Coordinates of C-alpha atoms and ligand atoms in Angstrom, one line a residue:
X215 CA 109.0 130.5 88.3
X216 CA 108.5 133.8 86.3
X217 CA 104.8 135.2 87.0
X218 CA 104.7 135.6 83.1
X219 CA 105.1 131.2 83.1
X220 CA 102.9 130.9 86.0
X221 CA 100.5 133.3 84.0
X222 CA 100.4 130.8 81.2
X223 CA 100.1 127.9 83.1
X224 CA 97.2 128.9 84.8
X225 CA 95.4 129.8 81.1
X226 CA 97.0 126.2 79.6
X227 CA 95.1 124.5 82.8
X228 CA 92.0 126.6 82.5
X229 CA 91.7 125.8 78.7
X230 CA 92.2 121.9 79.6
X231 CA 89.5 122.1 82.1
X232 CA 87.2 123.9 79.9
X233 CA 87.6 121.0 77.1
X234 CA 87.9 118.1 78.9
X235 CA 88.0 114.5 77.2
X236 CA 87.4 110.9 78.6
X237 CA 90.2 108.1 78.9
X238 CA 91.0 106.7 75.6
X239 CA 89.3 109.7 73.4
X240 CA 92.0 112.3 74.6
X241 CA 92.8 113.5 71.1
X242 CA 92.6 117.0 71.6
X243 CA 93.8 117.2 74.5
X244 CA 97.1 115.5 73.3
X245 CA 97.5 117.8 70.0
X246 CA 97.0 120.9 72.8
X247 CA 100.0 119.2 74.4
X248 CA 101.6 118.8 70.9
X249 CA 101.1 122.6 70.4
X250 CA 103.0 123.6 73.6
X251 CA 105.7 121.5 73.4
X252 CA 106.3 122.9 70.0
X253 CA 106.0 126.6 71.3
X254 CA 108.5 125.6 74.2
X255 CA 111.0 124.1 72.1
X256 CA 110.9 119.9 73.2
X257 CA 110.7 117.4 70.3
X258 CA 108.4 115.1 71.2
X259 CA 106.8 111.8 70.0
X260 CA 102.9 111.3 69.7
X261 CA 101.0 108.2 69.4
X262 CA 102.3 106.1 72.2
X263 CA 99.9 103.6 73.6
X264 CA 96.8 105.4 72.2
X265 CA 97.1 109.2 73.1
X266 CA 100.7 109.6 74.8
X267 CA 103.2 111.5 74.2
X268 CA 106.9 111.5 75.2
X269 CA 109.1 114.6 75.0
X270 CA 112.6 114.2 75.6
X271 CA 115.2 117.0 76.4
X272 CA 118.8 116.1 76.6
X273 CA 122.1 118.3 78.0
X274 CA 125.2 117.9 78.1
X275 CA 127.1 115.0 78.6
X276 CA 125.9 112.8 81.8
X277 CA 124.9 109.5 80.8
X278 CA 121.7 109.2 83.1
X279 CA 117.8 109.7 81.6
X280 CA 115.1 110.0 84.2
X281 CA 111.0 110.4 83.5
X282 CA 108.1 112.8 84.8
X283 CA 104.7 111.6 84.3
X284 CA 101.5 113.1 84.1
X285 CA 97.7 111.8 83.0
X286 CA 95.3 113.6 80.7
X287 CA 92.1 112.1 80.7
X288 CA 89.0 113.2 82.6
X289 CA 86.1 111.3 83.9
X290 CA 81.9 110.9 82.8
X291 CA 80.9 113.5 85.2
X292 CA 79.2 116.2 85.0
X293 CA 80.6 119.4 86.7
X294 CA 78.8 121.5 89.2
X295 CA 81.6 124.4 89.8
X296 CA 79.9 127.1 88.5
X297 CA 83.2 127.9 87.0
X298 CA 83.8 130.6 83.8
X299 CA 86.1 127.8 82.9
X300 CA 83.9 124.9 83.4
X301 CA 83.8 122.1 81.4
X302 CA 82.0 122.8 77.8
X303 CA 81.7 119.0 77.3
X304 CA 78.3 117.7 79.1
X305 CA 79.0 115.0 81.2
X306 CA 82.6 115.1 80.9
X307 CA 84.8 116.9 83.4
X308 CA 88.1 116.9 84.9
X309 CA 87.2 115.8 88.3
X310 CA 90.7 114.2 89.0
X311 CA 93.3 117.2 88.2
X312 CA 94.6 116.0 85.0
X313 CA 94.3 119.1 83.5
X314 CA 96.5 120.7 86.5
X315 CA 99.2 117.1 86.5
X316 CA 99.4 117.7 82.7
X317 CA 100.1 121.7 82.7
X318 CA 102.5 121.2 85.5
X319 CA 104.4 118.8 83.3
X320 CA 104.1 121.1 80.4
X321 CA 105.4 123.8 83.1
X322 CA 108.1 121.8 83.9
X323 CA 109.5 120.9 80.9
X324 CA 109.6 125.2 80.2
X325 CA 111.8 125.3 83.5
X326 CA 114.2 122.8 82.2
X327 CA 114.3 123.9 78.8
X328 CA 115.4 127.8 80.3
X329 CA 117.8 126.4 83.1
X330 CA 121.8 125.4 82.3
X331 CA 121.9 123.9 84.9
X332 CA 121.8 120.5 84.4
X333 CA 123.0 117.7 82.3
X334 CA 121.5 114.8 81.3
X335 CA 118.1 113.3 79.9
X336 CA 114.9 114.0 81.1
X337 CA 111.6 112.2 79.5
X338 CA 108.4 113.8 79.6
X339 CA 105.4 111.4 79.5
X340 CA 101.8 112.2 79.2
X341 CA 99.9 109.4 79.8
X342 CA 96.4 108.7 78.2
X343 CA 93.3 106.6 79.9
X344 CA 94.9 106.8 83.5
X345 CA 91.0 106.0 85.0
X346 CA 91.1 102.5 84.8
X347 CA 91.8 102.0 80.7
X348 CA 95.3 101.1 81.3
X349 CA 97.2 103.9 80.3
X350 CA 100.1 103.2 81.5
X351 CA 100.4 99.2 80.5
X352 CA 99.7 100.8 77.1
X353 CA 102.5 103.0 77.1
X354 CA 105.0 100.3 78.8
X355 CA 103.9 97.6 76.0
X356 CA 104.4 100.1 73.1
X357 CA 107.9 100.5 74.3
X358 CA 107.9 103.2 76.5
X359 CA 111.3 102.0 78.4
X360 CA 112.7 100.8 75.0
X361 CA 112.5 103.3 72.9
X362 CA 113.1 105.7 76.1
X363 CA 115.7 104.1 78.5
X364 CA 115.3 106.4 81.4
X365 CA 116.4 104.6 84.6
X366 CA 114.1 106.3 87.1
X367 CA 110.6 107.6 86.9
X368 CA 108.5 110.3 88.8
X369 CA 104.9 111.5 89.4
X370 CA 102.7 113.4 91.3
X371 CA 98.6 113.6 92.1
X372 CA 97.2 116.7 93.6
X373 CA 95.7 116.0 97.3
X374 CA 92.8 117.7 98.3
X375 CA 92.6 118.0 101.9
X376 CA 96.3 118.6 102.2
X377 CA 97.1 122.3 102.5
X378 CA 97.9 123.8 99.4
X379 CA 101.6 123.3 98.1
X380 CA 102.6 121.0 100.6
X381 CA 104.4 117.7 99.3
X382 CA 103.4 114.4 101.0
X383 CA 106.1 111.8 100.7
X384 CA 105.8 107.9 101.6
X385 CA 108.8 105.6 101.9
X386 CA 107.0 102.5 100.4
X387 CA 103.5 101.8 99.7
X388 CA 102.0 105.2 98.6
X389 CA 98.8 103.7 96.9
X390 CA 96.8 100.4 97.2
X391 CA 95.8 98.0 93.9
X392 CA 92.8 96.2 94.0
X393 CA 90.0 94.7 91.8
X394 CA 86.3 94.6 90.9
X395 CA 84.7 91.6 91.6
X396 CA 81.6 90.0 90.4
X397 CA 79.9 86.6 91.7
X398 CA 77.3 84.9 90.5
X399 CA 75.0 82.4 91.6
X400 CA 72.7 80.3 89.8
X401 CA 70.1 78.3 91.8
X402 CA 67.0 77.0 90.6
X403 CA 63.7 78.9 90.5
X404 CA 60.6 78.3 91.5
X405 CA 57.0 78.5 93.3
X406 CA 58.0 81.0 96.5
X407 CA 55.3 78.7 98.5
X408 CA 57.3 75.7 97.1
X409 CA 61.2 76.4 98.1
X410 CA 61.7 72.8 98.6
X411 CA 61.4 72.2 94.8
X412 CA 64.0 74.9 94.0
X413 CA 67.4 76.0 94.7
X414 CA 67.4 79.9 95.9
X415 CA 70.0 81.5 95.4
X416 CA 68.9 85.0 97.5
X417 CA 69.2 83.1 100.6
X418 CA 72.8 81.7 99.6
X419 CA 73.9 85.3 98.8
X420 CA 72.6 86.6 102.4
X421 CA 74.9 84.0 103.8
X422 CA 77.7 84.6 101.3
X423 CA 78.1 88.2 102.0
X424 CA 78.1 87.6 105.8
X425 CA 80.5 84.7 104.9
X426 CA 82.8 87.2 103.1
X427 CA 82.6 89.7 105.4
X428 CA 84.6 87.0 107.9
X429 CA 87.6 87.2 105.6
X430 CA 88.9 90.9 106.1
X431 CA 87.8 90.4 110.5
X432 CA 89.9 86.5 110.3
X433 CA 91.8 85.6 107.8
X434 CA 93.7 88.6 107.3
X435 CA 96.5 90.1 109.5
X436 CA 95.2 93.1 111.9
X437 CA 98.0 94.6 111.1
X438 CA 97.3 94.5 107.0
X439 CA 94.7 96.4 105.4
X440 CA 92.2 95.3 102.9
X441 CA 88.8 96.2 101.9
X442 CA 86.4 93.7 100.7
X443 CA 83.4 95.9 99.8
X444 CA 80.1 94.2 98.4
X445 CA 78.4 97.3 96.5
X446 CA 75.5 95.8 93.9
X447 CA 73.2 92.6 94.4
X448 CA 70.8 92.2 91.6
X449 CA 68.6 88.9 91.1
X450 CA 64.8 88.2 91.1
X451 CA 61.4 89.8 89.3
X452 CA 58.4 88.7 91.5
X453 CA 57.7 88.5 95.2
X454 CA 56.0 85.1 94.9
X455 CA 59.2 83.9 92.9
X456 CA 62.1 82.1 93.9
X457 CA 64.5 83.6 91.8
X458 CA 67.0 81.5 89.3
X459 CA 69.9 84.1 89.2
X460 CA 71.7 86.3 91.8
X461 CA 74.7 88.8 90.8
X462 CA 76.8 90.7 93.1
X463 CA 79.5 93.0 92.5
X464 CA 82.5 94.5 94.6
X465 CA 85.5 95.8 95.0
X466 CA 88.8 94.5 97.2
X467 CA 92.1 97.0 98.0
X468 CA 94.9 96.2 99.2
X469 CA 98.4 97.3 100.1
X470 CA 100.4 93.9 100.4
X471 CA 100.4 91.3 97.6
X472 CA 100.5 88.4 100.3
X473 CA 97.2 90.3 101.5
X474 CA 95.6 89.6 98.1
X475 CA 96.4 86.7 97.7
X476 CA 94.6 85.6 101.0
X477 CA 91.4 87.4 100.1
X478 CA 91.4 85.7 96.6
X479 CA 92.2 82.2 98.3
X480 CA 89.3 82.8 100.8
X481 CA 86.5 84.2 98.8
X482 CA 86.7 80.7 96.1
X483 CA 86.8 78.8 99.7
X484 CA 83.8 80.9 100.7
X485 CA 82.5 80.5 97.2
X486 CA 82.3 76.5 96.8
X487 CA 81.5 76.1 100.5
X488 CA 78.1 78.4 100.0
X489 CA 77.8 76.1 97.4
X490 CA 78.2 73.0 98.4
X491 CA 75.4 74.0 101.4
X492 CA 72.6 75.3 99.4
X493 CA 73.4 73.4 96.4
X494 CA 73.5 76.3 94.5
X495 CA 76.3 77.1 91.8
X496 CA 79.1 79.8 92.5
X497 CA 81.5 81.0 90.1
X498 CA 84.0 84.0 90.9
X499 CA 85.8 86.3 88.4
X500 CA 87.8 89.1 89.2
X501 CA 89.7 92.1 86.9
X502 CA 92.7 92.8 88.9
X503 CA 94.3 96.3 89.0
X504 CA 97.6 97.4 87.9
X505 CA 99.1 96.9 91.5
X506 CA 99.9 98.6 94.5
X507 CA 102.3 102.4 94.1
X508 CA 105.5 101.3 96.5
X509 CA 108.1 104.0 96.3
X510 CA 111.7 103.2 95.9
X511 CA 113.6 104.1 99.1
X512 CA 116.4 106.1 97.4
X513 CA 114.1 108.0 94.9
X514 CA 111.6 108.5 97.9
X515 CA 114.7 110.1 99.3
X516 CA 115.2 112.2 95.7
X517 CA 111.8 113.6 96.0
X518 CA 111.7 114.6 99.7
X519 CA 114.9 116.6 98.6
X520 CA 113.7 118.4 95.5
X521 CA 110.5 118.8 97.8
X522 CA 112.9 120.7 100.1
X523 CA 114.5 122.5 97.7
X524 CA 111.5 124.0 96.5
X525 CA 111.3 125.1 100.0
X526 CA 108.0 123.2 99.9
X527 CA 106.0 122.4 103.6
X528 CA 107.1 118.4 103.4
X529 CA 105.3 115.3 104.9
X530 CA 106.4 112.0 105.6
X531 CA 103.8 111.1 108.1
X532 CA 101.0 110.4 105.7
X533 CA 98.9 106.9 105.9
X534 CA 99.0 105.6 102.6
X535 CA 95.4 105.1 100.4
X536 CA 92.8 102.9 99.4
X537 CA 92.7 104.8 96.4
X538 CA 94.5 103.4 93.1
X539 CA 96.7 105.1 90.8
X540 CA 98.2 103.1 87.5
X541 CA 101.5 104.6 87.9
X542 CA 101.8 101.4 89.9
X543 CA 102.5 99.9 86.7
X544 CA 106.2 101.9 86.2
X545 CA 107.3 101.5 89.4
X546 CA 107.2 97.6 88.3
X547 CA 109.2 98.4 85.8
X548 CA 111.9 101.0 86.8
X549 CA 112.7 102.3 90.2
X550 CA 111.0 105.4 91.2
X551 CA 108.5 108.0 93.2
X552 CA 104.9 109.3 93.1
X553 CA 104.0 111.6 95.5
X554 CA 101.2 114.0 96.5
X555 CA 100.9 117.8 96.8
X556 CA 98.2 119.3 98.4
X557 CA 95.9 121.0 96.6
X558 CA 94.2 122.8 100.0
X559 CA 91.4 122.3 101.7
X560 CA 88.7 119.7 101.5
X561 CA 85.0 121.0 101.1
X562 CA 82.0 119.0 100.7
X563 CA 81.8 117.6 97.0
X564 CA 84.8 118.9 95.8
X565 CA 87.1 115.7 96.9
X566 CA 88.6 113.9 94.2
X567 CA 86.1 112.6 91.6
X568 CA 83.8 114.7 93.2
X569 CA 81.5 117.2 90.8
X570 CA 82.6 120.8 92.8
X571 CA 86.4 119.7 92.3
X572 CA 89.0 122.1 90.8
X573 CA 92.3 121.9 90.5
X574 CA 94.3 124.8 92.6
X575 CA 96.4 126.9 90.2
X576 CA 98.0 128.4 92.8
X577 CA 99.6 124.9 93.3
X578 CA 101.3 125.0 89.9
X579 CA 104.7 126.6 90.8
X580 CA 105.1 124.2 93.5
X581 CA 103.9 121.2 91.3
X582 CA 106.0 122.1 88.3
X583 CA 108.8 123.3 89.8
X584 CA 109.0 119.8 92.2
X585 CA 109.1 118.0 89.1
X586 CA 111.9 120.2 87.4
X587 CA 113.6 119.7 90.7
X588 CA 113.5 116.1 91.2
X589 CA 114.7 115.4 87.7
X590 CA 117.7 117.3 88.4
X591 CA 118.3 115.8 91.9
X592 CA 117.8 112.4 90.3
X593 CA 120.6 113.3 87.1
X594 CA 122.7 114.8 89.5
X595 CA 122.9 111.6 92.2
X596 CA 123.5 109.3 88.7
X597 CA 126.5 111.1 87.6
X598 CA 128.8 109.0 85.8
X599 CA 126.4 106.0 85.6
X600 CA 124.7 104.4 82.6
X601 CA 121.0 103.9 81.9
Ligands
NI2167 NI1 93.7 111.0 89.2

């Protein structure tokens, strides 16, 4: 990369930073995008499942269309960098790196508009509401493999913690899906010195949570992982009250679908059996998560390789995480990658989501030119075949 594009990267990022906007309200943001794209060169279409945008860039003859993905929104929180950059919207901030995924696409898509060679189709998708608005189910059901028929897909989140430019590649599951729970539980209240006249439902939730607790220790494989986290309990208003009402709320991850589907079977189990003993109801809902990120073991191999040719420190030793990503959502749709690149160290605060965060423009060579990269390796392994 030129310093003159890494130079204008680095102000594209900073401006995105500065004047960041939350999922589903990324309107500037996408006409910023809009703007560059324009001053690159890339027709593009806007509009797509909210706030997305797909740019498409086509050469030469070969038949085969592969996408790059990045996200654009930023979270409610309020930044404590410091920063002449920081955010200028209170409460709002880019805690996550979107600003840095999005101007390495854009930085990407300047690399492949400048270099000959290659031939083929590349799609460049910049996805709105990534932080749990469904983003990318949006995209996908306003015809986002339709309309663009690219036969591979591939994406990247920066990884604080991992040294700086170094690319982080998992054969498989990459990222776990999961869901929020709530249960509730409605007893019967009452006189506190009179419990034999009501139905409590505190002391059916202290045996509950212990209950659940069981299910991640014995009814799922050791050699699985879950989480079954229980994070808020709220019910009661007086001491001398037995309350009526109790709601608690969770979370569960997981990497396996078979492992979900055990945790799900055992918490209604759990559920009607707490009920059944304190006579109390229990009902269970849970809003499930896009799914779990499992790379596709050919384009896993595509992005180690573009990884290499960017002569990029590479990793394939990496546990996979609890944390989510709804890029999960493509790769149940098309074959693909997403992989992480370090954005350097970790300090206190300024992990992911975290309100000292920045993204590391030093990164965005590396970033951008992996994804230039791996769209090439991808049209040139496809030669010859259709979409
Ligand atoms: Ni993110």
């Amino acid at each position: 990369m030129t310093p003159e594009l890494q130079e204008k990267l680095t102000v594209w990022r900073r401006h995105l930073h500065a004047h960041p906007e939350l999922s589903l309200q990324e309107q500037e943001t996408s006409a910023f995008v809009q703007e560059k794209l324009r001053e690159i060169g890339i027709p593009f279409e806007a509009g797509i499942g909210g706030h997305g945008i797909v740019a498409t860039l086509t050469r030469g003859q070969t038949q085969g269309r592969v996408g790059l993905r990045a996200d654009m929104d930023a979270l409610p929180i309020t930044e404590a960098t410091g920063l002449p950059y920081a955010s200028k919207n209170p409460g709002v901030m880019h805690a996550c790196g979107h600003d840095g995924h999005t101007a390495s696409l854009l930085g990407a898509a300047a690399l492949l508009a400048a270099d000959p060679g290659w031939s083929g189709t590349v799609d460049f998708i910049f996805q709105p509401a990534e932080e749990g608005f469904g983003g990318s189910r949006a995209m996908v059901a306003a015809g986002l493999f339709e309309r663009f028929p690219m036969d591979r897909i591939f994406g990247f989140h920066n990884w604080p913690g991992l040294a700086a430019g170094t690319i982080a590649v998992h054969d498989g599951v990459a990222m776990a899906s999961g869901g929020r729970i709530t249960i509730t539980i409605d007893g019967h209240a009452g006189h506190a010195g009179m419990p034999h006249l009501t139905r409590d439902p505190v002391m059916a939730a202290g045996h509950l949570i212990v209950a659940l607790q069981s299910i991640v220790s014995r009814s799922v494989d050791p050699l699985d992982t879950a989480v079954l986290s229980l994070c808020t309990i709220e019910g009661g208003t007086a001491p001398n009250q037995i309350a009526g009402k109790v709601v608690i709320r969770g979370t569960m991850r997981y990497h396996r679908d078979a492992v979900k589907d055990t945790i799900l079977e055992r918490i209604e189990q759990t559920c009607a059996g707490i009920a059944t003993s304190f006579g109390v109801k229990v009902t269970f809902g849970i809003v499930m998560g896009v799914g779990v990120v499992i790379n596709t073991p050919e384009e896993a191999g595509l992005a180690r390789l573009a990884a290499e040719k960017m002569r990029a420190e590479v990793r394939l030793d990496l546990a996979p995480s609890m944390a989510g990503e709804d890029f999960a959502h493509y790769l149940q749709q098309r074959p693909g990658a997403f992989v992480w690149i370090g954005n350097g160290d970790l300090r206190a605060g300024a992990e992911l989501h975290g309100p000292a965060y920045d993204f590391n423009d030093a990164i965005l060579p590396v970033a951008a030119g992996w994804m230039a990269e791996v769209a090439k390796a991808a049209l040139a392994s496809n030669q010859g075949a259709g979409p």
